[in-house]
XYZ file of C-alpha atoms in Angstrom:
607
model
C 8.802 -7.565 -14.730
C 5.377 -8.223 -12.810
C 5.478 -6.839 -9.045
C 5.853 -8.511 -6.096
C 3.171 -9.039 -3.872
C 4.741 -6.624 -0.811
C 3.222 -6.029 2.739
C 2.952 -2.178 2.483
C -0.341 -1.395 4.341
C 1.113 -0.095 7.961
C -1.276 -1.822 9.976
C -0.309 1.216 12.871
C 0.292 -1.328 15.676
C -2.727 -3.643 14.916
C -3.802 -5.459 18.193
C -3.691 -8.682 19.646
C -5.459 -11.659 21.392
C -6.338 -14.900 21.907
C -9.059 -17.452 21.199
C -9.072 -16.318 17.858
C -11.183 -19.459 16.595
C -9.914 -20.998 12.725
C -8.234 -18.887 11.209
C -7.815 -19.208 7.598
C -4.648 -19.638 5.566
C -3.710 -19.557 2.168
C -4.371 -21.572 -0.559
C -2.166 -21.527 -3.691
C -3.023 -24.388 -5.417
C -5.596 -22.075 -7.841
C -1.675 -20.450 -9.018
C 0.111 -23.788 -8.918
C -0.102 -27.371 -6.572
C 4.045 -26.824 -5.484
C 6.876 -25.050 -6.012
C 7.748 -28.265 -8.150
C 4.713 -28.682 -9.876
C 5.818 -29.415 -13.786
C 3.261 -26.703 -14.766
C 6.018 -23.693 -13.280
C 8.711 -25.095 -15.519
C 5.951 -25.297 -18.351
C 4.913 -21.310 -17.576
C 8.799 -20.469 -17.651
C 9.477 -22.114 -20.627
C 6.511 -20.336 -22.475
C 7.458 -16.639 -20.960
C 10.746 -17.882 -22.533
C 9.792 -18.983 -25.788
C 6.868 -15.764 -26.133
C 9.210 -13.097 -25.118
C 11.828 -14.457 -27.813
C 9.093 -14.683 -30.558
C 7.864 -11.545 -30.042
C 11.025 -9.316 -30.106
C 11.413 -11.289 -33.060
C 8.293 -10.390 -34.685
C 7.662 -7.038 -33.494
C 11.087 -5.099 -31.896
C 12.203 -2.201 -34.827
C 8.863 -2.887 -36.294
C 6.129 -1.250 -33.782
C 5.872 1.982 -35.875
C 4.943 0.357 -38.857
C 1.780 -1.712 -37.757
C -1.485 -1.186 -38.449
C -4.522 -0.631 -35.736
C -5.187 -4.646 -36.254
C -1.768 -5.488 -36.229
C -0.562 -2.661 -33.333
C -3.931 -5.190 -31.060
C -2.542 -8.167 -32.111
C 0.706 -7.072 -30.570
C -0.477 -5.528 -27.161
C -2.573 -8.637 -26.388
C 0.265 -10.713 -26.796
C 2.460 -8.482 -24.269
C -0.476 -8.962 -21.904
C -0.701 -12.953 -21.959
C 3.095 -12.725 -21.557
C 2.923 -10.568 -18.718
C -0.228 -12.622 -17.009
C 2.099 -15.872 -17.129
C 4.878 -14.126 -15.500
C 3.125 -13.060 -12.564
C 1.412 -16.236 -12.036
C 4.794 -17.085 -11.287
C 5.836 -14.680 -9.283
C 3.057 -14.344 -7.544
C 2.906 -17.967 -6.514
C 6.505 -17.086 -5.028
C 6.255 -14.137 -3.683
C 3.068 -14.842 -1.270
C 4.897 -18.541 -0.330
C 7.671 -16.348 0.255
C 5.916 -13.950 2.792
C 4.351 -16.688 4.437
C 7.840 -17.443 5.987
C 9.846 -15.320 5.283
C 13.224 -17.045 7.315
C 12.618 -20.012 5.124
C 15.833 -20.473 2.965
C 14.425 -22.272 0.686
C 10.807 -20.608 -0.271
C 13.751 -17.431 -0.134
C 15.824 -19.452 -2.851
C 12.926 -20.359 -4.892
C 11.357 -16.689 -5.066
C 15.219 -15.407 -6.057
C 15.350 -18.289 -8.756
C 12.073 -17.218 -10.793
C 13.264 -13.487 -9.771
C 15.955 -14.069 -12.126
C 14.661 -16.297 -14.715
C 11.538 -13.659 -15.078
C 13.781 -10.855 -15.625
C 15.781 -12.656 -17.756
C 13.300 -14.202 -19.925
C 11.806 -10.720 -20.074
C 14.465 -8.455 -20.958
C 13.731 -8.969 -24.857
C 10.758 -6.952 -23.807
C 12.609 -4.173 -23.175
C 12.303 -2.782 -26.700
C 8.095 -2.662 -26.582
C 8.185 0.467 -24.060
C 11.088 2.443 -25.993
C 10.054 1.340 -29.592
C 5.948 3.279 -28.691
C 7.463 5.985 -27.432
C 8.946 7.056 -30.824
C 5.696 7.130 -31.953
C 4.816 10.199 -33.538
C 1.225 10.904 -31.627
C -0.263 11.902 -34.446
C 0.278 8.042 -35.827
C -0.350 6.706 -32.557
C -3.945 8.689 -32.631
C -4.606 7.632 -35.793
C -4.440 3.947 -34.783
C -7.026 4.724 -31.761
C -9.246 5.966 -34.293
C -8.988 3.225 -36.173
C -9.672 -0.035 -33.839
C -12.201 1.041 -30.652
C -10.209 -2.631 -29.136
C -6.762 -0.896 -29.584
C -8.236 2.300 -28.071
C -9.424 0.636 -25.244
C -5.676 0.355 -24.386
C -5.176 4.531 -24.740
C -4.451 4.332 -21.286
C -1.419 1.935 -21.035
C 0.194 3.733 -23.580
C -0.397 7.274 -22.023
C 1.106 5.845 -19.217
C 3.897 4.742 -21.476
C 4.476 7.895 -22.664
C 4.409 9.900 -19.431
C 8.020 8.475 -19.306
C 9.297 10.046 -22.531
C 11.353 12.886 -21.260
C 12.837 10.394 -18.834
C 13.564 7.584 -21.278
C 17.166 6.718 -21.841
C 18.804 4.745 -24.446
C 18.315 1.350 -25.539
C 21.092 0.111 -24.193
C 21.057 1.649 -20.846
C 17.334 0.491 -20.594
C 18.083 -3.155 -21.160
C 21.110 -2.991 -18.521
C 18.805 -1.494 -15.603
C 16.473 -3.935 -16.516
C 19.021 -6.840 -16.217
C 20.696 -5.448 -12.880
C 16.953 -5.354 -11.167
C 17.566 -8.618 -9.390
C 20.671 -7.361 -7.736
C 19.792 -3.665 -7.191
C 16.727 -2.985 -5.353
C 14.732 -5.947 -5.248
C 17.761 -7.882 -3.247
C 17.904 -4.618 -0.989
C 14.390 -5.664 -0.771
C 14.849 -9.086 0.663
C 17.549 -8.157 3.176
C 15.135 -5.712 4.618
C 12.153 -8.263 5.077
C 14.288 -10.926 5.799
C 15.999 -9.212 8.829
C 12.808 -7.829 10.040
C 11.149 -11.185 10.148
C 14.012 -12.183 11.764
C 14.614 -9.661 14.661
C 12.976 -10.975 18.324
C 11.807 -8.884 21.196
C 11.784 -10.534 24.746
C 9.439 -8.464 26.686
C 8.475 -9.859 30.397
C 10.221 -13.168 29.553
C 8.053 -13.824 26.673
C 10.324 -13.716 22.890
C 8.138 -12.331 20.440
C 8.223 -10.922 16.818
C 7.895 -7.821 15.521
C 4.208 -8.072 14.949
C 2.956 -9.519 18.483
C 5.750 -6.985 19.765
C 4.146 -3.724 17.948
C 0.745 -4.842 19.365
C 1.579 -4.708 22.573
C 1.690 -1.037 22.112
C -2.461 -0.876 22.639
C -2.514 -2.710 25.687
C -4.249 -1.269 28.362
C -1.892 -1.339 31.196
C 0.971 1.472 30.560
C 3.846 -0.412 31.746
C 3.441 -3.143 28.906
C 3.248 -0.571 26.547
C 6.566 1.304 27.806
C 8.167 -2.162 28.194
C 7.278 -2.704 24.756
C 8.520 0.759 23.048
C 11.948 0.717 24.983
C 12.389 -2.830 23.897
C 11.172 -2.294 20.240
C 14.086 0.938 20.590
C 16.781 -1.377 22.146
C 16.562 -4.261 19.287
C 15.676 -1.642 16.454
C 18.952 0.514 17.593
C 20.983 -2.807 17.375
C 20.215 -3.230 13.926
C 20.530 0.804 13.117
C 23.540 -0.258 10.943
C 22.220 -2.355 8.935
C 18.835 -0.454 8.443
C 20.620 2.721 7.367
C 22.929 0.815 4.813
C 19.503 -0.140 3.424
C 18.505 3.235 3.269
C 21.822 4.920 2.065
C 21.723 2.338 -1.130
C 18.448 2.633 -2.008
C 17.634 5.873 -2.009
C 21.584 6.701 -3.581
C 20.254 4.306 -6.442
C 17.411 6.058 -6.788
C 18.752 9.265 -6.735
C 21.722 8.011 -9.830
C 18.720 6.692 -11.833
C 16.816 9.611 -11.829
C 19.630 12.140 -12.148
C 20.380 9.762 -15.663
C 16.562 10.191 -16.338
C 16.251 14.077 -15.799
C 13.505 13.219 -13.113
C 13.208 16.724 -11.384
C 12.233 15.786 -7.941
C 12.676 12.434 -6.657
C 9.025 12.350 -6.071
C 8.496 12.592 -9.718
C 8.555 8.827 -10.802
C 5.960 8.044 -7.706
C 3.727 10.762 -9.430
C 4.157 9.596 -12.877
C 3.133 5.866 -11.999
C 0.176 7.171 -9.671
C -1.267 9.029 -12.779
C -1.476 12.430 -10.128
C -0.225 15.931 -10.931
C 2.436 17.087 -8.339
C 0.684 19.871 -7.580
C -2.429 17.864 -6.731
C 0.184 15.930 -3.810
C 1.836 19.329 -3.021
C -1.840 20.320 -2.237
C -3.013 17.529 -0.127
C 0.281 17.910 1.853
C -0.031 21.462 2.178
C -3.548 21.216 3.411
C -2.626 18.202 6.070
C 0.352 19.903 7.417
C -1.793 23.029 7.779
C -4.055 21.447 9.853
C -1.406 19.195 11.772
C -2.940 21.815 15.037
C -6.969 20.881 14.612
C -6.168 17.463 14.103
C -3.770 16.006 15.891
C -2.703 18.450 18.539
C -6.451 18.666 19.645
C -7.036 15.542 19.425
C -4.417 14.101 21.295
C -4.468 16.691 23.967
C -7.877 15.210 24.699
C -6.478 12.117 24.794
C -3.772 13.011 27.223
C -6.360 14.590 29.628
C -8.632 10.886 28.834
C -5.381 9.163 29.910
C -4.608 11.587 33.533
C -0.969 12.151 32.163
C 0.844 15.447 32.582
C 2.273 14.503 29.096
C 1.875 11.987 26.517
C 5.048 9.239 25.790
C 4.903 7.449 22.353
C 3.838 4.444 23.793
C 0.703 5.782 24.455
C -0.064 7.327 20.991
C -2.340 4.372 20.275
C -3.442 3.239 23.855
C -7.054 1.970 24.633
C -9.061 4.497 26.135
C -9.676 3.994 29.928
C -13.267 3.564 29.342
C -12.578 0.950 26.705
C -13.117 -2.592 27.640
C -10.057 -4.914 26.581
C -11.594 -7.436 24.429
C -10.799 -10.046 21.591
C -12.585 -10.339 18.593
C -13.118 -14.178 17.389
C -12.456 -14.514 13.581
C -15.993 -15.130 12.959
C -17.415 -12.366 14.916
C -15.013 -10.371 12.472
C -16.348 -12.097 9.527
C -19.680 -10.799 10.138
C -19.204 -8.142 11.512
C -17.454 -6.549 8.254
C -19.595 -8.856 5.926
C -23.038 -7.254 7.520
C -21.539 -3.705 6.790
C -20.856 -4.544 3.615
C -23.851 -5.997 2.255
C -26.142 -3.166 4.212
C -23.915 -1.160 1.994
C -24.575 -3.712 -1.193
C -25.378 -6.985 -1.230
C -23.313 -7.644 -4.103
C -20.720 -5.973 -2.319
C -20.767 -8.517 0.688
C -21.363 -11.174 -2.190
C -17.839 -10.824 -3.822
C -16.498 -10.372 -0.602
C -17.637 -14.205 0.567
C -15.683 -16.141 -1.357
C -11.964 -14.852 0.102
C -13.364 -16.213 4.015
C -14.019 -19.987 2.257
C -12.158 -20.190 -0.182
C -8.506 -19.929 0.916
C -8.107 -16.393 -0.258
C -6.675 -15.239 3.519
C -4.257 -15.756 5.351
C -4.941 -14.259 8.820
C -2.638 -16.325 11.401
C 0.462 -14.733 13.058
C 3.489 -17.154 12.936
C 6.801 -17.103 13.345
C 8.718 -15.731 10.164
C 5.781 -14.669 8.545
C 6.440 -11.117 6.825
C 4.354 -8.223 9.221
C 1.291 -5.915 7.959
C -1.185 -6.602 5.860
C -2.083 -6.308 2.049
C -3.931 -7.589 -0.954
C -2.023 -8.735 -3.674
C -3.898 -8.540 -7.086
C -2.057 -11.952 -8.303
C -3.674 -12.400 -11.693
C -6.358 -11.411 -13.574
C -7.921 -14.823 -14.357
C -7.445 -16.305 -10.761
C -8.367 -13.876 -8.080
C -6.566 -11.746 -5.178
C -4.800 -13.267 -1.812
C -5.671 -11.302 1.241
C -2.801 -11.273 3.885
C -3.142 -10.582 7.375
C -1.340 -10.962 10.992
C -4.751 -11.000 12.469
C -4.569 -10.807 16.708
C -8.355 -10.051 17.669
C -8.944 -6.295 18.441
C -10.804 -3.441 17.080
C -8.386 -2.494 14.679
C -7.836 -5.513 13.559
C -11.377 -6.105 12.538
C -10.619 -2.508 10.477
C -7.655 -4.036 8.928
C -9.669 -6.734 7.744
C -12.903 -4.673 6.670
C -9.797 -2.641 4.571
C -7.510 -5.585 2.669
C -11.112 -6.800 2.018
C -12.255 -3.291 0.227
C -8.791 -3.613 -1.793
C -10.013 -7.545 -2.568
C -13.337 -6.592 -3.407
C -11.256 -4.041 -6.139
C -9.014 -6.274 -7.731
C -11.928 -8.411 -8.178
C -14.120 -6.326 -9.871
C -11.118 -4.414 -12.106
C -10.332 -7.532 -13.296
C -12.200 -7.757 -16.175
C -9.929 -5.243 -17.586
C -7.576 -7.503 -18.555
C -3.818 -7.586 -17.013
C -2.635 -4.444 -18.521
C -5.751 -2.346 -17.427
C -6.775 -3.805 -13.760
C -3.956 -2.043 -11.853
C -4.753 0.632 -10.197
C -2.795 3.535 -9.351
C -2.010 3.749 -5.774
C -4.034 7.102 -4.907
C -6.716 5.447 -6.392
C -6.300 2.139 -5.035
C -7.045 2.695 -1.449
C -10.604 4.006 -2.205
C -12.409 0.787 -1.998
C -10.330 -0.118 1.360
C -11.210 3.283 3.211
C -14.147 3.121 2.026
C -15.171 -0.722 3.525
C -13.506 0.343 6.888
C -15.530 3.720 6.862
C -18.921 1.493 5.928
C -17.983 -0.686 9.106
C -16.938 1.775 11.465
C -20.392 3.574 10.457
C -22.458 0.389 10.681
C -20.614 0.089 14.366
C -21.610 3.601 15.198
C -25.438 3.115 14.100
C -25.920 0.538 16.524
C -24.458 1.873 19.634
C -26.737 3.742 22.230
C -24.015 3.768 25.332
C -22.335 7.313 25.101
C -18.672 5.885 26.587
C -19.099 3.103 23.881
C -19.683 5.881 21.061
C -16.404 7.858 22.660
C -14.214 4.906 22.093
C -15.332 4.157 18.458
C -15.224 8.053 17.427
C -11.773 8.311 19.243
C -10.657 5.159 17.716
C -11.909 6.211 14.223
C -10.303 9.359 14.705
C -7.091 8.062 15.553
C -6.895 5.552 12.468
C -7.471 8.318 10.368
C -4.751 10.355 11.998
C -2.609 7.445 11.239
C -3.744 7.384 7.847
C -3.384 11.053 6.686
C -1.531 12.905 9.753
C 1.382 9.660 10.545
C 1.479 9.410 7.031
C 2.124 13.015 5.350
C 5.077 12.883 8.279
C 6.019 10.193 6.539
C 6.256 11.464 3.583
C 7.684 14.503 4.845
C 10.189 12.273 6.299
C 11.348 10.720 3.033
C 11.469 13.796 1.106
C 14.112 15.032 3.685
C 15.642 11.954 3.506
C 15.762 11.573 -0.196
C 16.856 15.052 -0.639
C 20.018 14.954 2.377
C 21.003 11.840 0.710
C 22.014 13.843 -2.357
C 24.584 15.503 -0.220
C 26.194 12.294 0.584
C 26.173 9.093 2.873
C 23.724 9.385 5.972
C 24.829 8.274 9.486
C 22.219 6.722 11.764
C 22.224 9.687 13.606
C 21.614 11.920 10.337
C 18.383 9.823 9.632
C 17.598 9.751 13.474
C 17.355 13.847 13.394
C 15.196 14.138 9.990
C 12.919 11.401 11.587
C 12.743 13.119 14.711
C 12.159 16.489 12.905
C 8.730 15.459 11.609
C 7.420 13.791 14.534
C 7.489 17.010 16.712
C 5.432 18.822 14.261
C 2.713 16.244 13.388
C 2.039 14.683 16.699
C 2.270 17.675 18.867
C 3.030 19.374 22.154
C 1.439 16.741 24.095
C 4.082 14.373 23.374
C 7.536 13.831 24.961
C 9.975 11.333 22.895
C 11.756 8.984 24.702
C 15.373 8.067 24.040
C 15.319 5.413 21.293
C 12.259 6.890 19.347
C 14.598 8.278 16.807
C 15.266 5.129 15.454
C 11.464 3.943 14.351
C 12.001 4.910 10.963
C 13.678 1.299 11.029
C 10.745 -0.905 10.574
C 8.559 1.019 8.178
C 8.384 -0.994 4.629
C 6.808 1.554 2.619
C 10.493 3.201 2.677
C 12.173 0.574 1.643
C 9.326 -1.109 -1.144
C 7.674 1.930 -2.321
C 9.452 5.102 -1.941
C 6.540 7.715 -1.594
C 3.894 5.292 -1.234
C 2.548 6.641 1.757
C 1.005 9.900 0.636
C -1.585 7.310 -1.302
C -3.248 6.313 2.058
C -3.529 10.239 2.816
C -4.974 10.786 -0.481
C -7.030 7.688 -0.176
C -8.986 8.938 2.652
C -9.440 12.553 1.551
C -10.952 10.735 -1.252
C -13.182 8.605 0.639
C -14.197 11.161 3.175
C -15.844 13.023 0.345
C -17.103 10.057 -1.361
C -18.801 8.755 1.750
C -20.353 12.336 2.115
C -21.702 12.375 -1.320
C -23.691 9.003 -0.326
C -24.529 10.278 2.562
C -25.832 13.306 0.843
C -28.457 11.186 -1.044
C -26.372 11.245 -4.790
C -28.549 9.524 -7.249
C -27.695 5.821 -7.897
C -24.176 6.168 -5.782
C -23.990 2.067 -5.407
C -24.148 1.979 -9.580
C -21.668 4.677 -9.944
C -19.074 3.255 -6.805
C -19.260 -0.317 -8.770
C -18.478 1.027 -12.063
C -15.583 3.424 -10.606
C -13.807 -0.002 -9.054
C -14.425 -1.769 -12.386
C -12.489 0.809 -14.255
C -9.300 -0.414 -12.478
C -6.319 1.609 -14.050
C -8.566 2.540 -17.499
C -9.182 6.133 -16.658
C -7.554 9.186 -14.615
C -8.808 10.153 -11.220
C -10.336 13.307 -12.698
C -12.881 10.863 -14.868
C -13.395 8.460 -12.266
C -14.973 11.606 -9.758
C -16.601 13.140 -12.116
C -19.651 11.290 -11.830
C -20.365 11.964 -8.013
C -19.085 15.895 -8.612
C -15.805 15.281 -6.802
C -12.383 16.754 -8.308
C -9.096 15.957 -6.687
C -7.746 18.643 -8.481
C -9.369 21.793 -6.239
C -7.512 22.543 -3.778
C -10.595 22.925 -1.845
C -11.505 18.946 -2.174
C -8.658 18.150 0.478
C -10.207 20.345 3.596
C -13.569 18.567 2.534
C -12.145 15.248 4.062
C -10.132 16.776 6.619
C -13.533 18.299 7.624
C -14.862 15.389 8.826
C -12.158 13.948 10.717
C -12.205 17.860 12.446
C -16.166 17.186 12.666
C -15.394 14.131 14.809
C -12.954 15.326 17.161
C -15.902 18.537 17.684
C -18.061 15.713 18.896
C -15.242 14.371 21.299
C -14.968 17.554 22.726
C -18.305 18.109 22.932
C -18.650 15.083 25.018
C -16.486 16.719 27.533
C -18.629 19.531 28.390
């Protein structure tokens, strides 16, 4: 069944503001006019009729198909597939537009269901090519150079041989989707949309709450933490019932599967070794005390406290002027990066500011974060935002638009070929917030305005490799208690707590509450072991920016074909070209490096 669209980029408190100017918002009409529209009910009845027709034609007869027939067969999977997620991507963005709405929540449940029934004679295609002897299966790629260009999708089909289970069981997970995970799903992003936080008399959601967290003046931001604890610890309950099914589901469908770890099946769909993760985890944790720890004892000693509280983790400097950033100084501001960058870069990133293709507004019941959702690869992606005018917003944005910018340009894959796996797919996004940042850098000449854009740079890319190998510290601990039996709140509180100490450092006391923060985070609940992607992501865009940097011949030729291959080749290939390999252990202290390099300069500023 075709993913959701799901708000998974952890936007790390993004800021706030007013006099924002227009902001855009979404339109769906290029997926369909209305939830009513009689070309949905057309699109359902065809994934109906296709998906009978071809387990009809095709299901106990894969392995005896020739290359021409074997095409025939995969391009008709991927036009069935394409329809599907028109659908569900028309109801899952309508859906995170408001989320509290019962009946956008009805709809998306109602093609849920039909989808994944319709589908489930599909079942078969997956089990039936991996019975395949290779040596038939190679033969066919050597046959047809069109089949072969789909080597990939079936390698990735493969990958899941040892884990494969019968026929029957297959089918029956399939089936039990809509009421397993994906309705955990929903009660998760439901209640969050749902909880309010009154905070000096003012009732607020979750996002506008968060962001109060970078204010300047201190007591808004402790007002804002303890308040955040208080409604977060009423819902503890009901957050850690969430958790305990989930990852007890997980943990029963891999045991049936033989996965080894439960990290395993995040690996397998990223396309990534497990030793190339356990290396970029090792190598973060390592140096957890010349990132963080120095850096945030610097910013204690910027911020006159005896010792850090959490709510000031991502307070302004006191140098930094508090200021809001009007959409359209955002808008150019991240379109002049990118086109100094590439023209043609800035050029495909135009059309997503006029064209409906954002959705930047914060309003009530609208799901939190930030992402890019792909839809389909003959319309074009949907950038989501909860944009509230500061700095990091304008970061968010120059990110979601790198991922846009992506799905654009992979799309000529084809449906089966665009996705990209997730280590991979946050290269274009780093790497548009690193061109902006840079281009930010470049034209500043006042040394307290250059502090607060290195500190601030630093600190998003603690939050994107240091916050999130904690996190996926975190979940491994959690995952792996879980096996032991049900979690109390309290159980969860302590493994949270355990990883917090260690990555953010001695400067830090925790105040009473913290322990429950693991609450809100999606990536948990959506995508378990997600989050070591955005640590990988920058690693990987650290040394990519240094190899530009570094004068490699035609980089700008070589980036743009490395986002067209979308999900065609492994991340080995894909680096190759710019004399980058994920794979040495040394790669991963290359990017930490530079974030270390920056902090140097911070400190150097003190002297």
């Amino acid at each position: 069944m075709p993913d959701l669209p799901r708000p998974v980029h952890d936007a790390n408190a993004t800021a706030g503001g007013k006099n924002l100017g227009a902001l855009p918002v979404w339109d769906l009409s290029d997926l369909y006019t209305a939830p009513d529209a009689p070309e949905i009910a057309g699109d359902l009845d065809q994934v109906e009729a296709e998906c009978a027709s071809f387990s009809e034609d095709y299901e106990g007869k894969l392995a005896h198909l020739d290359a021409a027939g074997m095409l025939d067969c995969v391009h008709r999977y991927e036009r069935i597939d394409r329809i599907a997620g028109r659908i569900m991507s028309y109801a899952g963005l309508r859906y995170y537009q408001q989320t509290t709405d019962a009946d956008r929540a009805a709809f998306l449940s109602d093609c849920q269901d039909k989808i994944t029934q319709f589908t489930a004679p599909l079942v078969f295609f997956a089990l039936e090519v991996n019975r395949i002897p290779d040596d038939r299966l190679d033969g066919l790629f050597a046959a047809n150079g069109d089949l072969a260009r789909y080597k990939p999708v079936f390698d990735r089909l493969r990958a899941m041989r040892p884990h494969q289970l019968s026929d029957e069981l297959e089918r029956f997970l399939h089936d039990q989707s809509v009421v397993g995970a994906s309705a955990w799903n929903k009660l998760f992003d439901e209640t969050i949309a749902g909880l309010e936080f009154e905070v000096d008399g003012e009732v607020m959601g979750i996002e506008s709450t968060l962001n109060l967290l970078t204010e300047q003046d201190r007591t808004v931001r402790e007002a804002a933490a303890r308040e955040l604890a208080g409604v977060f610890g009423n819902n503890v309950k009901t957050f850690a019932r969430i958790h305990n099914t989930l990852t007890k589901e997980k943990e029963i469908e891999d045991r049936w599967r033989k996965m080894p770890t439960p990290q395993t099946g995040r690996h397998l769909s990223n396309h990534v070794e497990p030793e190339v993760v356990e290396a970029l985890r090792n190598a973060v944790v390592a140096a957890y005390p010349r990132l963080s720890h120095r850096y945030y004892e610097l910013k204690r000693n910027w911020l006159g406290l005896d010792r850090m509280q959490v709510w000031d983790r991502n307070a302004p400097l006191p140098m930094e002027e508090t200021r809001t950033i009007g959409w359209d100084d955002a808008r150019k501001t991240v379109l002049d990066a990118y086109d100094d960058f590439s023209p043609e870069l800035a050029k495909l990133a135009e059309p997503f500011f006029n064209r409906g293709w954002i959705d930047a507004g914060v309003k009530p019941g609208k799901a939190p974060g930030a992402f890019a959702h792909p839809a389909v690869t003959d319309v074009h992606p949907y950038i989501m935002l909860n944009y509230l005018g500061k700095p990091r917003d304008v970061m968010t944005l120059a990110h979601e638009l790198g991922h846009g910018v992506h799905q654009r340009l992979a799309a000529d894959q084809g449906e089966l070929l665009a996705s990209t796996p997730l280590t991979l797919a946050e290269t274009a996004s780093v790497f548009g917030e690193m061109l902006t940042f840079r281009k930010l850098l470049a034209s500043t000449t006042n040394a307290g305005q250059r502090k607060v854009l290195l500190a601030g740079k630093v600190e998003d890319m603690i939050n994107t490799v240091v916050r999130q190998i904690a996190f996926y510290d975190f979940e491994c601990k959690l995952h792996d208690a879980r096996r032991n039996g049900e979690l109390t709140p309290d159980a969860i509180n302590a493994l949270w707590m355990s990883v917090q100490a260690e990555s953010l450092g001695p400067a830090f006391d925790f105040m009473d509450g913290y322990e429950v923060f693991w609450t809100y985070v999606p990536h948990f609940v959506h995508s378990p072991f997600y989050v070591y992607a955005y640590a990988f992501g920058d690693g990987l865009v650290n040394a990519l920016y240094a190899a530009y940097e570094d004068g490699t011949p035609n980089f700008q030729e070589k980036y743009f074909e490395m986002l067209r291959a979308g999900g065609s080749k492994h991340h080995k290939d894909l680096l190759a070209p710019f004399g980058l390999d994920a794979s040495d252990p040394a790669f991963w202290n290359k990017g930490l490096t530079v974030i270390e390099g920056m902090i140097d300069e911070l400190e150097a500023m003190e002297g």
